[in-house]
Short mmCIF file of C-alpha atoms in Angstrom, two decimals:
data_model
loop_
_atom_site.label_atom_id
_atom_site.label_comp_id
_atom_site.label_asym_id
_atom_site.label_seq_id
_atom_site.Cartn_x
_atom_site.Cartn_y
_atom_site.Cartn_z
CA UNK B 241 -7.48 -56.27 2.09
CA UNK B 242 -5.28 -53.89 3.74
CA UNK B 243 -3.29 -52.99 0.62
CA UNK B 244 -7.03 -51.84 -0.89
CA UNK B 245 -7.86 -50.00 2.26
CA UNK B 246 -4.94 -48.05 2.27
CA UNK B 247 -5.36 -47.59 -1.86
CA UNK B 248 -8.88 -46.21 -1.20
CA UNK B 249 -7.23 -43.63 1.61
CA UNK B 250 -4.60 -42.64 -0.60
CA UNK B 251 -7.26 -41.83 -3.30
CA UNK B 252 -9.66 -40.12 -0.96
CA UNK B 253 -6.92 -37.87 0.22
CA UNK B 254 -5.67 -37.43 -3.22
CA UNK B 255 -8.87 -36.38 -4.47
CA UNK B 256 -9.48 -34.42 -1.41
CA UNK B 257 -6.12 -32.29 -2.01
CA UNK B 258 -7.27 -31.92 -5.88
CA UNK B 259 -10.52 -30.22 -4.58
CA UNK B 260 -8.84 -27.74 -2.33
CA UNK B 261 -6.31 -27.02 -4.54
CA UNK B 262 -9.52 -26.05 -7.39
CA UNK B 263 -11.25 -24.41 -4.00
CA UNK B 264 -8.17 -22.27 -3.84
CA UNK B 265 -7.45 -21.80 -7.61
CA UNK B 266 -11.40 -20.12 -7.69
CA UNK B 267 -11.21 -18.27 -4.53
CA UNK B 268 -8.13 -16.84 -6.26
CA UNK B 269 -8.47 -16.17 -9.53
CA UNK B 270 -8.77 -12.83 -10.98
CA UNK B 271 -12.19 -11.46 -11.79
CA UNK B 272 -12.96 -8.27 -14.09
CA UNK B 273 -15.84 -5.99 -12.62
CA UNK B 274 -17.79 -2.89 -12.96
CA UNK B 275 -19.53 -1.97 -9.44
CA UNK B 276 -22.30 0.94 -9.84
CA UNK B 277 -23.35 2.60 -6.44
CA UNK B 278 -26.66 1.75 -7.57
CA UNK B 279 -28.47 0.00 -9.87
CA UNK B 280 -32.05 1.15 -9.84
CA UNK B 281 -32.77 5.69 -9.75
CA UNK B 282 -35.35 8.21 -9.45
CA UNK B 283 -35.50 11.62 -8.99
CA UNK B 284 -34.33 14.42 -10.60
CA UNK B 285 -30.90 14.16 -12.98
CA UNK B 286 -29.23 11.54 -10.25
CA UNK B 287 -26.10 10.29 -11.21
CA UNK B 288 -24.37 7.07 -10.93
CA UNK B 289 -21.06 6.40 -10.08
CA UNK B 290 -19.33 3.15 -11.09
CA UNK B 291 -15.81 1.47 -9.71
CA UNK B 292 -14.10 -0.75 -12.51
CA UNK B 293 -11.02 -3.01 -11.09
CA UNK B 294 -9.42 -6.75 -11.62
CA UNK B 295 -9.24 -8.10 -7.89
CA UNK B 296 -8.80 -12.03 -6.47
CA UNK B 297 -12.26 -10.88 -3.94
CA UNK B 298 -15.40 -9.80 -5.77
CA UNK B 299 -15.75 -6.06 -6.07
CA UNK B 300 -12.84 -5.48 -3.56
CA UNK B 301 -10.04 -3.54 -5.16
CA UNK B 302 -6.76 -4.83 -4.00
CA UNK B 303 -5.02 -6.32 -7.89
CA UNK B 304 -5.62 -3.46 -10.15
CA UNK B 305 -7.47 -0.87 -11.56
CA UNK B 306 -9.46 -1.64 -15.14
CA UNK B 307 -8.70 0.27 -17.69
CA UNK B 308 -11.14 2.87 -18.77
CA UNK B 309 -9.94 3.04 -22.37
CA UNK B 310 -12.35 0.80 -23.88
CA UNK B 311 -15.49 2.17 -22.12
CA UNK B 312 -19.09 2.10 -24.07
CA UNK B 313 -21.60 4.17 -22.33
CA UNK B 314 -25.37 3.52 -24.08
CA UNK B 315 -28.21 5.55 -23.34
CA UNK B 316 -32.01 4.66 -22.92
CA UNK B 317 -32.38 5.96 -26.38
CA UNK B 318 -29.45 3.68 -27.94
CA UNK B 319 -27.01 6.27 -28.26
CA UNK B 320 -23.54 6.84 -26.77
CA UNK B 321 -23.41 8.90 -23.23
CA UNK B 322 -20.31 10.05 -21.94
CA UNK B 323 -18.72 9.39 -18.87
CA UNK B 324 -17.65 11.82 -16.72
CA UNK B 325 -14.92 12.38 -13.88
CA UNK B 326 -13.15 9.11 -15.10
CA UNK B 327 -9.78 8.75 -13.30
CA UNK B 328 -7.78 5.93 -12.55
CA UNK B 329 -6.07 4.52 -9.54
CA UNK B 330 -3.79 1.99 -8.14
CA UNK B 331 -6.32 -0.48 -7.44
CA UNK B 332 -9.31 0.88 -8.97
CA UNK B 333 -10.68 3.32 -11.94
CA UNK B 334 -13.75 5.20 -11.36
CA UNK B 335 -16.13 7.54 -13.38
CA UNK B 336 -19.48 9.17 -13.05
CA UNK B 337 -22.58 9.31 -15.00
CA UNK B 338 -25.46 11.63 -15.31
CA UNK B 339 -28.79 9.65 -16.10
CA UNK B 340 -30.72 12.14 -17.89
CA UNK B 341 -32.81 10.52 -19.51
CA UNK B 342 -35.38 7.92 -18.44
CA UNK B 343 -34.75 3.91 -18.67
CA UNK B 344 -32.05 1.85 -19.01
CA UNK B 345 -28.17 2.85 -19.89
CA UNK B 346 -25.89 -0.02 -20.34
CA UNK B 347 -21.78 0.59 -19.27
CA UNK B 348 -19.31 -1.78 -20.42
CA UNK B 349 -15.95 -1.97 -20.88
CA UNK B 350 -15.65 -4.16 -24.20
CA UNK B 351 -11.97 -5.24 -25.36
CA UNK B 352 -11.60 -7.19 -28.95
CA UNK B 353 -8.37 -7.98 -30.86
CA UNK B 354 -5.75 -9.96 -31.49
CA UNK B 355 -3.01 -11.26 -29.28
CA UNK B 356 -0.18 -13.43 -30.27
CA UNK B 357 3.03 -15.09 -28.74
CA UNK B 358 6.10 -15.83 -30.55
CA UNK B 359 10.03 -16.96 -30.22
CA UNK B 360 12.43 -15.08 -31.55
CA UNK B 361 15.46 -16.86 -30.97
CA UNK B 362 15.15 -18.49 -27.24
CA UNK B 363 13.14 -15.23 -26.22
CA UNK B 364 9.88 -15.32 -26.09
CA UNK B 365 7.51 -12.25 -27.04
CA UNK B 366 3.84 -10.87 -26.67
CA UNK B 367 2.23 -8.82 -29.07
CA UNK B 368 -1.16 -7.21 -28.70
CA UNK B 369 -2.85 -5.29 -31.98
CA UNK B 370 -4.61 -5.53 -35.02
CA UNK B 371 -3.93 -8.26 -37.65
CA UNK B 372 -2.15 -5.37 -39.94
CA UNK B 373 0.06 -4.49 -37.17
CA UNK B 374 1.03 -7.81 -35.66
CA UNK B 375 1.76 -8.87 -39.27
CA UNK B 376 4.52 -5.80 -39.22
CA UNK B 377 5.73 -6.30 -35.79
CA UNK B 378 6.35 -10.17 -35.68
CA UNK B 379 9.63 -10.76 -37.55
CA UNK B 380 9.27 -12.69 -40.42
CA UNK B 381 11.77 -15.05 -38.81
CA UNK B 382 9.62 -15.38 -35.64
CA UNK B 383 8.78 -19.34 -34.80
CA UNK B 384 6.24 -21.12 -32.29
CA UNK B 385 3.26 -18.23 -33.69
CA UNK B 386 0.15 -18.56 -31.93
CA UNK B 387 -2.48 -16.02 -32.49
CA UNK B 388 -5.84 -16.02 -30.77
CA UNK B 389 -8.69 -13.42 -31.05
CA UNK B 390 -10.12 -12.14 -27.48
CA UNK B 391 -13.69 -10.69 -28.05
CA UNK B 392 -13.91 -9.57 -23.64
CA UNK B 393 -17.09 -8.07 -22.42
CA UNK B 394 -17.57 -6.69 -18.58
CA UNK B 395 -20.82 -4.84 -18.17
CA UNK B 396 -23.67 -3.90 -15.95
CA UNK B 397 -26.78 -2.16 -16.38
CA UNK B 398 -28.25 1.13 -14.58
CA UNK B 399 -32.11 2.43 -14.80
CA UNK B 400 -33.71 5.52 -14.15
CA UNK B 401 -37.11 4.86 -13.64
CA UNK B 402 -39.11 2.08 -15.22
CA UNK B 403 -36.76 -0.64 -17.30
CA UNK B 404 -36.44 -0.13 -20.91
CA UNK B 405 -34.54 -2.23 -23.63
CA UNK B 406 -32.96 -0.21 -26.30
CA UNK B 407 -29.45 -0.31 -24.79
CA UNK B 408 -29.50 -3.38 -24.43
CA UNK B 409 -29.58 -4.58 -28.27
CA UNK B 410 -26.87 -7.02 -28.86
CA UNK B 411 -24.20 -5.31 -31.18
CA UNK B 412 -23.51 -9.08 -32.74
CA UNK B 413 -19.80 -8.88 -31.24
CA UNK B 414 -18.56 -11.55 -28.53
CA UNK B 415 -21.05 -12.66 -25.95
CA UNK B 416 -23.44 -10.56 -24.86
CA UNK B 417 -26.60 -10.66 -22.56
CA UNK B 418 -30.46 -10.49 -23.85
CA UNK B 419 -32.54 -10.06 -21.28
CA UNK B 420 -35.69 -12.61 -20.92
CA UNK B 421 -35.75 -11.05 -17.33
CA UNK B 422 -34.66 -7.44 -17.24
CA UNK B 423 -31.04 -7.08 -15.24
CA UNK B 424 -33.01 -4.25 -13.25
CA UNK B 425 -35.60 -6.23 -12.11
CA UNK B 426 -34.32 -9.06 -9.85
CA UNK B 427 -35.71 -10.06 -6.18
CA UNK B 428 -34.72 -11.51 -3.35
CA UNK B 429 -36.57 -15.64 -4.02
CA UNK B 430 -37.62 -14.94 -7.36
CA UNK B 431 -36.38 -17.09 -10.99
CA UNK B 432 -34.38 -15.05 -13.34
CA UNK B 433 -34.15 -15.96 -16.81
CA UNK B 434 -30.49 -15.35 -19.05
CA UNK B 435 -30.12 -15.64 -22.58
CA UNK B 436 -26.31 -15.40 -23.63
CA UNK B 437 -25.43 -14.85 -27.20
CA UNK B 438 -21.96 -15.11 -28.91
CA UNK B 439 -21.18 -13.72 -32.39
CA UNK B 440 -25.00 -13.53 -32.17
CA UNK B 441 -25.98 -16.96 -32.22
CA UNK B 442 -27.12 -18.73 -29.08
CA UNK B 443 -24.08 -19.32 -26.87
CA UNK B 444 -25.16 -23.21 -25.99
CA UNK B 445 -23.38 -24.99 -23.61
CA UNK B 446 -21.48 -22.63 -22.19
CA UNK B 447 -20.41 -22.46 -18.79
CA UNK B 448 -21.76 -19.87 -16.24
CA UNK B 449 -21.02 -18.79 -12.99
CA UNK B 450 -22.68 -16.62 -10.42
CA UNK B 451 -20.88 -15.70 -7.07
CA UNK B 452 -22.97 -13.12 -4.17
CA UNK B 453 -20.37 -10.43 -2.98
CA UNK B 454 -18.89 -10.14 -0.08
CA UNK B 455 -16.38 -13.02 -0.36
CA UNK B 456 -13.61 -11.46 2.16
CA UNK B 457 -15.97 -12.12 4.55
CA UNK B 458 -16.94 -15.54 4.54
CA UNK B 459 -14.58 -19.02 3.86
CA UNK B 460 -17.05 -20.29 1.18
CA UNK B 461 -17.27 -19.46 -2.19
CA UNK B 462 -20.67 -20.21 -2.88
CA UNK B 463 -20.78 -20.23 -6.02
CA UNK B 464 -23.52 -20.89 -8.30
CA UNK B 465 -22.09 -22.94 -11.33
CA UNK B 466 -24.56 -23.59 -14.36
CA UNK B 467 -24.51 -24.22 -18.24
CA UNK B 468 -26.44 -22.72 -20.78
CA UNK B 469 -29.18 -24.47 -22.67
CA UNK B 470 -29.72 -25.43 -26.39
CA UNK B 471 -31.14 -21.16 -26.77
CA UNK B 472 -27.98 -19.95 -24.79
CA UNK B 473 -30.22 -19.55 -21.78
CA UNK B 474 -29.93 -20.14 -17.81
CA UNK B 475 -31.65 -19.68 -15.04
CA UNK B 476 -30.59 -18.01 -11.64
CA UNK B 477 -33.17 -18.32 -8.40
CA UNK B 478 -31.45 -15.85 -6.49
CA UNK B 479 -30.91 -16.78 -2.42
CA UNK B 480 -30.33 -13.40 -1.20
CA UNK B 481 -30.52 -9.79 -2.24
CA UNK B 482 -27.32 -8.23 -2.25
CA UNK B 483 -24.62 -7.28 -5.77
CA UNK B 484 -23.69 -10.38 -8.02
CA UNK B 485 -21.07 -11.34 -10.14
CA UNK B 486 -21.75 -13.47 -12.90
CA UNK B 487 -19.62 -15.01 -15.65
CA UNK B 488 -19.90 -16.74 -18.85
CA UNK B 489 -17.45 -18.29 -21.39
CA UNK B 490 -17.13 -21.29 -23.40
CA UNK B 491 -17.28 -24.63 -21.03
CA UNK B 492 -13.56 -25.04 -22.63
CA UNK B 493 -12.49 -22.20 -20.90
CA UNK B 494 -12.29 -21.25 -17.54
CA UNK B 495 -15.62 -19.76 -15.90
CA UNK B 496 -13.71 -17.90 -13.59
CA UNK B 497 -10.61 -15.65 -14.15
CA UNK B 498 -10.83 -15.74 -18.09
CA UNK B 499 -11.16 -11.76 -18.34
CA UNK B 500 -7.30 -11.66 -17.20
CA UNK B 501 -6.77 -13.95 -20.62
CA UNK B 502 -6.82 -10.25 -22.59
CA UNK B 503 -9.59 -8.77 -20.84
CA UNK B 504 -10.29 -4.85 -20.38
CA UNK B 505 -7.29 -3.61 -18.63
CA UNK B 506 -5.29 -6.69 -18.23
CA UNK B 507 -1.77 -6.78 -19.31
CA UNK B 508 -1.74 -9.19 -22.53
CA UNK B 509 -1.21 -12.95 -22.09
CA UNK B 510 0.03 -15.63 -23.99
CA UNK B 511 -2.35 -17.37 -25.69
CA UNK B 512 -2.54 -20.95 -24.41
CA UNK B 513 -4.21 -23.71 -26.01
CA UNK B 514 -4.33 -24.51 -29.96
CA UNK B 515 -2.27 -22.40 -31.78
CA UNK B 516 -3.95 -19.90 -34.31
CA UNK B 517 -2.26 -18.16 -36.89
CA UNK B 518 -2.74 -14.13 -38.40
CA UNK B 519 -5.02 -15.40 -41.05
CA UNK B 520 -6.84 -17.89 -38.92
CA UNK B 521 -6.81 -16.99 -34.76
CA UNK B 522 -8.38 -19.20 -32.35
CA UNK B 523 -11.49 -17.41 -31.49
CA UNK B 524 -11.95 -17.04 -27.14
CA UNK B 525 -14.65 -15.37 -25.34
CA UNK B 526 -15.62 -14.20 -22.14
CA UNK B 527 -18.08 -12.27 -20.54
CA UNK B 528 -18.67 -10.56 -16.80
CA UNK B 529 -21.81 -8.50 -15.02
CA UNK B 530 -22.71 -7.09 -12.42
CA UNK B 531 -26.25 -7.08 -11.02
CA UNK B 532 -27.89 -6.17 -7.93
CA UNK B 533 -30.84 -8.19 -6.55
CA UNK B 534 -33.12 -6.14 -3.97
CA UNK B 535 -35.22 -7.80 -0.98
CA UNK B 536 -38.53 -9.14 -1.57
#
């Protein structure tokens, strides 16, 4: 009898160490953001102006700054709008834009190639590129290939006025949101409905993860963890009004921290996992937004 009451303690505290080490692992993994000042304008010509970083805290800049390279800028009317005053920091990038025109605009920073490790020798080497230009930089003598292809999405969504929906027509590359419930509309109490789609087909099953800001000031997480339905769709009451930040990949990969895998502005990384090759990559996916919920 002892001997199985000090098994069960041994497993209680073992299990108990495996959840704070996962506690820790999410309250430390690196998340890829776009922070607007606002979400929701009026007025005459206001602008918005948008942080973009990769931090450990949600939407507090202390890793590094995103990379602006890769930023898409989509009007009300569908068409491209460019950023202004970009710059980039230590921790942080910035830029500014002018919402001229009525409804909706759509800014994301949207990162899709290939990225392959490889031995050459006992040294081990990263490549990031195209499939033509891997295939000329990776010796021909080059062993242990593995190629995946990163389709990375970080986004968020800005209105001037009433909410509108031509920016937000999925492009049919990676995962990307349509909007059952309109990202500009969300309150304090209220039921929002997601759909996710990936390659444009209904990104079922994935997993999804919503976390309220202002982490560096409280010890829990509070995370919201969900999976998408047979139509690629969840559903988010929201407790409080305040700036979110939700994620979604495929339940395989990790719901949080996945944008570092290759994301916009992250330095590549090997590719873990099943090995792909040039000709056929393992396909990964991730996707991050940010959305504001007002009071009720």
């Amino acid at each position: 009898m002892k001997n199985a009451t000090l098994r069960h303690r041994v497993l209680a505290l073992a299990a108990t160490a495996a959840m704070a080490a996962l506690s820790m692992s999410a309250a430390h993994a690196h998340r890829a953001w776009l922070l607007p000042s606002g979400t929701i304008y009026s007025g005459q010509q206001p602008w918005v102006s948008v942080d973009a970083a990769i931090s450990n805290d949600i939407f507090y800049y202390e890793h590094n700054a995103a990379a602006l390279d890769n930023l898409v800028v989509t009007g009300p009317d569908g068409q491209p709008v460019q950023a202004e005053n970009a710059a980039k920091g230590r921790y942080r990038s910035m830029f500014d834009v002018k919402l001229e025109q009525q409804g909706t605009y759509r800014l994301a920073l949207v990162s899709d190639g290939l990225i392959a490790s490889y031995k050459v020798g006992n040294e081990t080497k990263r490549a990031r590129g195209s499939a033509e230009s891997l295939a000329k930089e990776i010796p021909a003598d080059a062993t242990e290939l593995r190629v995946s292809q990163n389709s990375n999405r970080v986004e968020t969504f800005v209105t001037r006025g009433a909410p509108t929906t031509a920016a937000l027509k999925p492009t049919g590359r990676g995962i990307e949101l349509v909007p059952v419930t309109h990202p500009n509309d969300l309150v304090e109490g209220e039921t929002a409905t997601f759909r996710f789609l990936d390659n444009g087909q209904p990104a079922a099953n994935y997993a999804a993860t919503v976390i309220l800001a202002g982490l560096r000031y409280r010890s829990e997480l509070g995370e919201m963890r969900l999976t998408t339905d047979a139509n690629g769709e969840i559903r988010v009451k929201w407790p409080a009004a305040g700036m979110y930040w939700l994620n979604v990949a495929p339940a395989r990969a990790p719901a949080q921290g996945a944008p570092m895998a290759g994301g916009p502005g992250a330095a590549p990384a090997a590719p873990s996992g099943p090995a792909g090759t040039l000709a056929e990559p393992v396909r990964r996916s991730n996707y991050s937004l940010t959305l504001e919920v007002l009071p009720k």
